Short mmCIF file of C-alpha atoms and ligand atoms in Angstrom, two decimals:
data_model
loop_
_atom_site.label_atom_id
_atom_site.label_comp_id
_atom_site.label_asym_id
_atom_site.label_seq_id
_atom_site.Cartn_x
_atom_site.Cartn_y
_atom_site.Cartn_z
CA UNK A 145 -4.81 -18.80 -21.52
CA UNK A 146 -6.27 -19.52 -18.35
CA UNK A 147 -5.75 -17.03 -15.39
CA UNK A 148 -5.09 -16.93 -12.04
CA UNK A 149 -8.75 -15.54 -10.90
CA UNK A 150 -12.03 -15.48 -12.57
CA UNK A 151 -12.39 -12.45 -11.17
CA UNK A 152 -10.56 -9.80 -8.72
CA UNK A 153 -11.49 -6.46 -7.46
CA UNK A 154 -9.07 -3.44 -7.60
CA UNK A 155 -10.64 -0.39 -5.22
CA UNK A 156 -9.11 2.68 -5.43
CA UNK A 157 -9.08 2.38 -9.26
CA UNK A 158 -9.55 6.46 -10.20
CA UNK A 159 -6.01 7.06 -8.26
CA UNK A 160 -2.62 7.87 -9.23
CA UNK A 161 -2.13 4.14 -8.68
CA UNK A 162 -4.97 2.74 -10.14
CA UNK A 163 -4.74 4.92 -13.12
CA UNK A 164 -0.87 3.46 -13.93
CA UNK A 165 -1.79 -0.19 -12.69
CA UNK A 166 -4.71 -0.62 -14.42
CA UNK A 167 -3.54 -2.00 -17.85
CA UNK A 168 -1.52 -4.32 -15.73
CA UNK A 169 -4.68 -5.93 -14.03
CA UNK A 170 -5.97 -8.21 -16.91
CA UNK A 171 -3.28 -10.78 -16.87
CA UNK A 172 -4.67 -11.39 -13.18
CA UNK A 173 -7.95 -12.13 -13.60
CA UNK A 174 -10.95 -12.96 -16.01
CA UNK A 175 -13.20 -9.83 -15.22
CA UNK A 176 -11.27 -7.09 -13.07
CA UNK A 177 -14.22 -4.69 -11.28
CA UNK A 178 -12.61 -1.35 -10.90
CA UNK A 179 -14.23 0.64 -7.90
CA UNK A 180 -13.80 4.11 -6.48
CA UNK A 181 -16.00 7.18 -4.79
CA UNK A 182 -15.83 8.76 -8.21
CA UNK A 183 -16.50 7.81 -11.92
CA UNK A 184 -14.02 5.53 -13.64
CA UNK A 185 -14.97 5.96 -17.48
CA UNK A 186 -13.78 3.85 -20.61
CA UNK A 187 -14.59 0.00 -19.30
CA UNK A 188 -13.01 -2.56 -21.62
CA UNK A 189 -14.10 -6.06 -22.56
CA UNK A 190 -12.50 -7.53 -19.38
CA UNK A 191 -13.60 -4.47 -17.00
CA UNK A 192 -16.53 -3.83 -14.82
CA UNK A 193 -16.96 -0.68 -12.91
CA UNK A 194 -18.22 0.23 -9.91
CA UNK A 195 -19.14 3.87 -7.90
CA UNK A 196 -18.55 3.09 -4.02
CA UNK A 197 -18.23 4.84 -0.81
CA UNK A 198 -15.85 2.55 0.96
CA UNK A 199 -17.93 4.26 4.00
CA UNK A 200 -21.10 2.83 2.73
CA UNK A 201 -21.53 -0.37 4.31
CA UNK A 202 -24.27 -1.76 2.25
CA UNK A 203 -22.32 -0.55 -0.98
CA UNK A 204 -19.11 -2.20 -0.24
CA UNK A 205 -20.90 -5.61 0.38
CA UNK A 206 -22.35 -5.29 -3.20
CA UNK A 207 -19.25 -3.87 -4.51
CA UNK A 208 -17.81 -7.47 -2.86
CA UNK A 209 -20.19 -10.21 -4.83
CA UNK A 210 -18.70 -12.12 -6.85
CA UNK A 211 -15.11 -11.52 -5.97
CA UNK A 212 -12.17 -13.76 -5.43
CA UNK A 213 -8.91 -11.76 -4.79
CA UNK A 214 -9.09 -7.80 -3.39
CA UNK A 215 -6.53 -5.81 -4.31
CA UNK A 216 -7.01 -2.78 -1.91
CA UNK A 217 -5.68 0.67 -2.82
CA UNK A 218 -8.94 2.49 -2.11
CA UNK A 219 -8.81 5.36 0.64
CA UNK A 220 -7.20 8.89 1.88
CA UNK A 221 -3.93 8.80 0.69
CA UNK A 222 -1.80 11.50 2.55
CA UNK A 223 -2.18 13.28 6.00
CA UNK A 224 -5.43 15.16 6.47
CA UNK A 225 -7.31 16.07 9.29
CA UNK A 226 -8.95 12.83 11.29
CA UNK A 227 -12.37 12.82 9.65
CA UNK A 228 -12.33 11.83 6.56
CA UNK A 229 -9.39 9.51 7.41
CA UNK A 230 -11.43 7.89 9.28
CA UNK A 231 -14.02 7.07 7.05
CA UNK A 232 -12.70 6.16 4.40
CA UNK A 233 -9.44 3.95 5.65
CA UNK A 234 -10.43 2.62 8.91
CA UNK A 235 -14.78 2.08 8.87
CA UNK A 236 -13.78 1.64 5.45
CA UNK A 237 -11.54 -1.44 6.05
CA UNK A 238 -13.98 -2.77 8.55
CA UNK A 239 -16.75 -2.87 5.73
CA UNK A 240 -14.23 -4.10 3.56
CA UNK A 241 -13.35 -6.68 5.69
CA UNK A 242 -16.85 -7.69 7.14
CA UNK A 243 -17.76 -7.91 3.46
CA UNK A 244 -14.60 -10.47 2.60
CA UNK A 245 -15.72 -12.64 5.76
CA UNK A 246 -19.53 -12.59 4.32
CA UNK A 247 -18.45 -13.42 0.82
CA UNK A 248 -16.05 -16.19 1.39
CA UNK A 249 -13.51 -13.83 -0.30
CA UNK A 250 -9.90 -15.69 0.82
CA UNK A 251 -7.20 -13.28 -0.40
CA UNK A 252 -7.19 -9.46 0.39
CA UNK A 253 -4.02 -7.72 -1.20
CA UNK A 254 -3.77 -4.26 1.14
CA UNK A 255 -1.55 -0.94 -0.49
CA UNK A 256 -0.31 -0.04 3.26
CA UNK A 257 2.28 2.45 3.76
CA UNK A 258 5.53 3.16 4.96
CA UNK A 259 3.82 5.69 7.03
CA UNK A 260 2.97 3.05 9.49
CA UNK A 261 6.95 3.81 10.76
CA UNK A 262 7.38 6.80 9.90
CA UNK A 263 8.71 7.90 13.33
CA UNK A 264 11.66 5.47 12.71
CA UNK A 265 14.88 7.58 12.16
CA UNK A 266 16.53 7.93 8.80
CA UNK A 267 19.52 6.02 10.73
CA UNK A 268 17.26 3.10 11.65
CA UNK A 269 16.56 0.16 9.96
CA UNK A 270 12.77 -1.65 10.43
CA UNK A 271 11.42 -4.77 9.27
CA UNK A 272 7.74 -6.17 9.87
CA UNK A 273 8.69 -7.61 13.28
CA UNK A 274 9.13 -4.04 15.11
CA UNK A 275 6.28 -2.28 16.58
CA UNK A 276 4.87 0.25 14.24
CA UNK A 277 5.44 3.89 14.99
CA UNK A 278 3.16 5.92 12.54
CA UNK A 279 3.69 9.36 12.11
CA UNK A 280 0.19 11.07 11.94
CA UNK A 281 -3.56 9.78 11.55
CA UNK A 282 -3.33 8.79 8.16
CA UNK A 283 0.00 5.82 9.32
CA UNK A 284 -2.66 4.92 12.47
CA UNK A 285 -5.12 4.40 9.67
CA UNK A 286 -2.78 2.01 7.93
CA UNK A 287 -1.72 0.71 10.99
CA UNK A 288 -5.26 -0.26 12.04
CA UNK A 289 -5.37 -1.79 8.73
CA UNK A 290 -2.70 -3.99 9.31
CA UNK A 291 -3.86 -5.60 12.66
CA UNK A 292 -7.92 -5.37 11.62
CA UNK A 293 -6.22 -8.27 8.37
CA UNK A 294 -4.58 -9.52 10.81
CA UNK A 295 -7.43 -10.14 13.24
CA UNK A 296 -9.64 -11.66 10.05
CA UNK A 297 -6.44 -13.89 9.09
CA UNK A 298 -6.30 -15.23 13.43
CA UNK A 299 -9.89 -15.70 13.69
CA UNK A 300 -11.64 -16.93 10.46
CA UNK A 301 -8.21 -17.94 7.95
CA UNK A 302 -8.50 -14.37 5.90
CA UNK A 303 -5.08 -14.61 3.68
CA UNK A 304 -3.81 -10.25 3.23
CA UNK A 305 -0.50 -9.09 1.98
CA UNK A 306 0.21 -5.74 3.82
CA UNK A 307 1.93 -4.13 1.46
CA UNK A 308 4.39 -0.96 3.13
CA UNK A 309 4.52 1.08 -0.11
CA UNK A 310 7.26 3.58 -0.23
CA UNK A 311 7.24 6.15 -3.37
CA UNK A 312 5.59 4.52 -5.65
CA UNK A 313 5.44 7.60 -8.86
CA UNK A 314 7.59 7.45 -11.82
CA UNK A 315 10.93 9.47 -10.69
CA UNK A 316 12.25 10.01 -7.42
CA UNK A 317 13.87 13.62 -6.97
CA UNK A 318 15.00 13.62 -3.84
CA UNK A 319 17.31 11.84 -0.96
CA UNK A 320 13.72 10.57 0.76
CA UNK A 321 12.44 8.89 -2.42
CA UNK A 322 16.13 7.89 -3.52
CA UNK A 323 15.51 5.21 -0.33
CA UNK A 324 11.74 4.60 -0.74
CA UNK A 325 11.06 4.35 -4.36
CA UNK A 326 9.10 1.70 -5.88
CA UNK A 327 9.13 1.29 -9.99
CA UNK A 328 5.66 0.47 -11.17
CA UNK A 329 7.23 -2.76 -12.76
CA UNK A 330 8.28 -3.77 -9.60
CA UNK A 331 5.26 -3.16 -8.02
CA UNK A 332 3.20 -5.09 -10.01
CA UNK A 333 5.98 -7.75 -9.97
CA UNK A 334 5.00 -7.61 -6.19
CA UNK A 335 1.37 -7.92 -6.61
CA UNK A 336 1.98 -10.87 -8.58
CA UNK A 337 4.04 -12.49 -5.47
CA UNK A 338 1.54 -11.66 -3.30
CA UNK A 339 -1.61 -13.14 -5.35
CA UNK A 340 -0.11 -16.32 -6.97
CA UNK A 341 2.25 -17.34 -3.65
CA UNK A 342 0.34 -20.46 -2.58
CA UNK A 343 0.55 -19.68 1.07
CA UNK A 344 0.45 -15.83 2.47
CA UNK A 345 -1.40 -15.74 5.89
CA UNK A 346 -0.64 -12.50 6.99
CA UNK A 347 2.53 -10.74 5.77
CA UNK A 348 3.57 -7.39 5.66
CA UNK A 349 6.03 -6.61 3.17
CA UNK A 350 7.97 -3.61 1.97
CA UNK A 351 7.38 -2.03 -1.24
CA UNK A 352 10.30 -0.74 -2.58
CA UNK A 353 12.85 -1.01 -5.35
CA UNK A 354 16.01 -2.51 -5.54
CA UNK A 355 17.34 1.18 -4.31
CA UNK A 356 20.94 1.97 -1.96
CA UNK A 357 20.93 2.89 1.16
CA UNK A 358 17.39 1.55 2.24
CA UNK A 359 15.43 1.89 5.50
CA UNK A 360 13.62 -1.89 5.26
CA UNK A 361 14.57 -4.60 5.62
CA UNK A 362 12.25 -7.73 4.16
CA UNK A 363 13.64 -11.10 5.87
CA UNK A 364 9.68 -11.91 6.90
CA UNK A 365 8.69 -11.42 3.41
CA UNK A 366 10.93 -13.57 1.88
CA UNK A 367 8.98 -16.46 1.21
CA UNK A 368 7.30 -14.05 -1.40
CA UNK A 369 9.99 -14.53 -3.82
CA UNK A 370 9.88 -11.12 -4.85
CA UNK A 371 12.73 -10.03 -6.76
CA UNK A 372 12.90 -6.09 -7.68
CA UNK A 373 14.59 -5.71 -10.87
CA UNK A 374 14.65 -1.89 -10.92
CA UNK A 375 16.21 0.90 -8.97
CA UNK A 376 16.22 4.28 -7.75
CA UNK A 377 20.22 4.61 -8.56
CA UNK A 378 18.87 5.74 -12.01
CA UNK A 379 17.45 9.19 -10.78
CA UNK A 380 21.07 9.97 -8.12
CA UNK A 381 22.89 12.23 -10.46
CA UNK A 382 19.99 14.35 -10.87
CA UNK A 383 19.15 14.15 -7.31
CA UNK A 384 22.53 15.04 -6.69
CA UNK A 385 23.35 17.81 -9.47
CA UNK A 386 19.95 19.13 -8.09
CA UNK A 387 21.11 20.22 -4.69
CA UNK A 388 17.54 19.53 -3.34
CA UNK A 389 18.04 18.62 0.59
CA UNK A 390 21.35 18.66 0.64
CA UNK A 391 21.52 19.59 4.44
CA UNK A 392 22.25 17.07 6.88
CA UNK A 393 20.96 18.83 10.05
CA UNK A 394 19.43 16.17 11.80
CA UNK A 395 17.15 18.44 13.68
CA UNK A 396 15.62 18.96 10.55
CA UNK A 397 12.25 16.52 11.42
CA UNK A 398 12.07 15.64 7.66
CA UNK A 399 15.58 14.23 7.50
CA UNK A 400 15.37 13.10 11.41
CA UNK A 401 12.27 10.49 10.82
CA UNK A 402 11.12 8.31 7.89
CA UNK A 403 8.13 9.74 7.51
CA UNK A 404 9.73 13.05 5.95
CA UNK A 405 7.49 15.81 5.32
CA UNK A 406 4.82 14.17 6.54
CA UNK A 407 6.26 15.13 10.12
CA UNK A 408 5.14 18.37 9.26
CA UNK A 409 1.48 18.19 9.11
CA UNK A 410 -0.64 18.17 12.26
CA UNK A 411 0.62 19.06 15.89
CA UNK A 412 3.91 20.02 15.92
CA UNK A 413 6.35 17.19 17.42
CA UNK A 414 8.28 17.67 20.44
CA UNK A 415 11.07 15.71 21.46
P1 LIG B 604 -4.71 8.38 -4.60
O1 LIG B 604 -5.13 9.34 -3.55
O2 LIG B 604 -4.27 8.92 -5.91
O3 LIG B 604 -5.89 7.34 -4.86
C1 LIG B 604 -6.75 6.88 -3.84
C2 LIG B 604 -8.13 6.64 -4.45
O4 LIG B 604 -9.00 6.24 -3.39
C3 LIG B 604 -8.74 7.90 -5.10
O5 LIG B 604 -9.12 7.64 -6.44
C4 LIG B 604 -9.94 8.21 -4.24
O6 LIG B 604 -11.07 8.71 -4.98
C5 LIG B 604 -10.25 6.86 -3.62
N1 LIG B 604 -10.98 7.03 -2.35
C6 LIG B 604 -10.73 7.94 -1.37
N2 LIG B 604 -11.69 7.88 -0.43
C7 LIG B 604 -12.54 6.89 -0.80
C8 LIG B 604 -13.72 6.36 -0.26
N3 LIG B 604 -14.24 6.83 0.88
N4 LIG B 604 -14.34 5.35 -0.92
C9 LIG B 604 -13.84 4.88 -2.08
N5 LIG B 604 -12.72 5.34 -2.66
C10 LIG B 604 -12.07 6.35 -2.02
O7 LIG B 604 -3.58 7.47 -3.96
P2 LIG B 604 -2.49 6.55 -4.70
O8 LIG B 604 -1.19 7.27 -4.75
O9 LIG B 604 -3.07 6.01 -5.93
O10 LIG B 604 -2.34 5.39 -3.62
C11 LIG B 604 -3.17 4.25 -3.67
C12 LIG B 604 -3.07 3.52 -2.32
O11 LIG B 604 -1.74 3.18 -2.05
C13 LIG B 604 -3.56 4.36 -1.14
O12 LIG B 604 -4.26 3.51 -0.24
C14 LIG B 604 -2.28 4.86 -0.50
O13 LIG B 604 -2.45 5.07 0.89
C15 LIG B 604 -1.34 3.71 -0.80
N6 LIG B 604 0.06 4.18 -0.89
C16 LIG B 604 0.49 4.83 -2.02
C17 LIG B 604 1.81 5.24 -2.12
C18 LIG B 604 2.35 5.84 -3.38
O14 LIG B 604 3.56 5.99 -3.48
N7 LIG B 604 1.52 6.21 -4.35
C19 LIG B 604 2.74 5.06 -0.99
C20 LIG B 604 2.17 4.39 0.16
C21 LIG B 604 0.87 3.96 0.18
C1 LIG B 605 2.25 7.54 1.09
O1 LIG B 605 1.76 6.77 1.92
C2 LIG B 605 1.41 8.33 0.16
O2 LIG B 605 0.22 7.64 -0.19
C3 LIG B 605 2.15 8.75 -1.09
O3 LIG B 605 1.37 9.74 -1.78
C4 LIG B 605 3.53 9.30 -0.75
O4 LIG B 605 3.39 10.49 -0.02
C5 LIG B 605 4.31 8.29 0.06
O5 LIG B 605 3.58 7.80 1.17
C6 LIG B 605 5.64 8.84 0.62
O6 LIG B 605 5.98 8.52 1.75
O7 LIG B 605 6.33 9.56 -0.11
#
């Protein structure tokens, strides 16, 4: 059977993500190159690993050769302090990106995050059109992200999917991920969307399940065709029967913003 790509790379591969995607990468692509700071083992027939610093400039243009599609999940993946944040996710996405423009790469696939709004309120509800309101340095990072693919897609035809990721693990257990889950099914449903759609430019979509009471809304995503078939309704009950978070004191920061706990890392917010 033919397929899509003759080849694709997946960075980030050694994550939580990459670990639970990665038998779901060979129906993309020929070869899939798996890449991350540290050692992926086990390569099968239609793998090819590679060690890379994402900060390494002269790495991440190797790392690029070759390539047709980039699925991007590399990076920090929570709130830390700036440093390293800024390493890996933001020169990091400038190498990635000055490598893409060098090696005629035309489709970038980018894991963003929900972060990038995470001082939204729980009562509000954001699509891609709104200004993005991130809640710490590692939302700015995504943020930058976002406008750096968006700069490469304005000035030299770059295609990226910005994909606004909510919970993306296998259960949600509480209110938060009730809203923001994504199944793995769905999300590589959504990867799917966003490699095979003929014509992305730049979108940013919104990675989530077919879950109640959600925060996003997609309308300028649309054309992606992406149709969730799961849900976080599946994991209520036990939410519920669990009693986790069940105040509703909305000076409580983490039920106050989107972002959640993340609110609680770094300086402390004032009103
Ligand atoms: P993770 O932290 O488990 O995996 C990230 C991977 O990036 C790690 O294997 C790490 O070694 C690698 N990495 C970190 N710094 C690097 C560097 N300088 N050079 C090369 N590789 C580096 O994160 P997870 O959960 O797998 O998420 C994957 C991506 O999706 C991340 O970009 C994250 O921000 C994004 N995302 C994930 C969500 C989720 O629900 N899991 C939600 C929103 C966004
Ligand atoms: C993210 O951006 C993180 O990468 C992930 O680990 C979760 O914390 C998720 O957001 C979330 O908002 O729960």
């Amino acid at each position: 059977m033919t397929k899509p790509f003759k080849r694709i790379l997946f960075t980030g591969a050694a994550g939580g993500l990459g670990r639970r995607l990665r038998p779901h990468l060979g129906q993309f692509a020929d070869v899939v190159r798996l890449a991350d700071l540290v050692p992926i083992a086990d390569a099968q027939p239609h793998e090819e690993i590679v060690q890379c610093d994402l900060a390494d400039r002269d790495a991440v243009m190797a790392m690029c050769e070759g390539v047709d599609a980039i699925l991007h999940f590399g990076g920090v993946s929570t709130e830390v302090e700036f440093a390293p944040i800024m390493q890996a996710n933001i020169l990091g996405m400038a190498n990635l990106y000055e490598a893409v423009h060098k090696r005629g790469i035309r489709r970038v696939i980018f894991a963003s995050s929900n972060h990038t709004m995470g001082m939204y309120k729980t009562t509000d509800v954001v699509d891609a059109a709104m200004p993005p309101r991130a809640d710490g340095y590692y939302g700015l990072s995504k943020v930058f992200g976002e406008s750096l693919s968006r700069y490469y897609w304005d000035r030299f035809g770059i295609e990226t999917v910005c994909i606004r990721i909510g919970y993306c693990f296998p259960e949600a257990s509480n209110h938060r991920q009730l809203a923001t889950w994504l199944s793995l099914d769905d999300m590589v449903e959504l990867l799917r969307r966003s490699l095979l759609t003929p014509r992305v430019g730049h979108t940013i979509t919104f990675g989530i399940s077919d879950n109640d009471g959600k925060w996003w809304d997609d309308r300028h995503a649309r054309f992606l065709a992406y149709r969730p078939k799961d849900s976080s309704r599946q994991f209520t009950d036990a939410v519920l029967a669990s009693g986790v978070d069940k105040s509703d004191d909305m000076n409580d920061i983490t039920l106050k913003f989107q972002g959640g706990v993340f609110l609680t890392h770094g300086p402390k917010y004032k009103p």
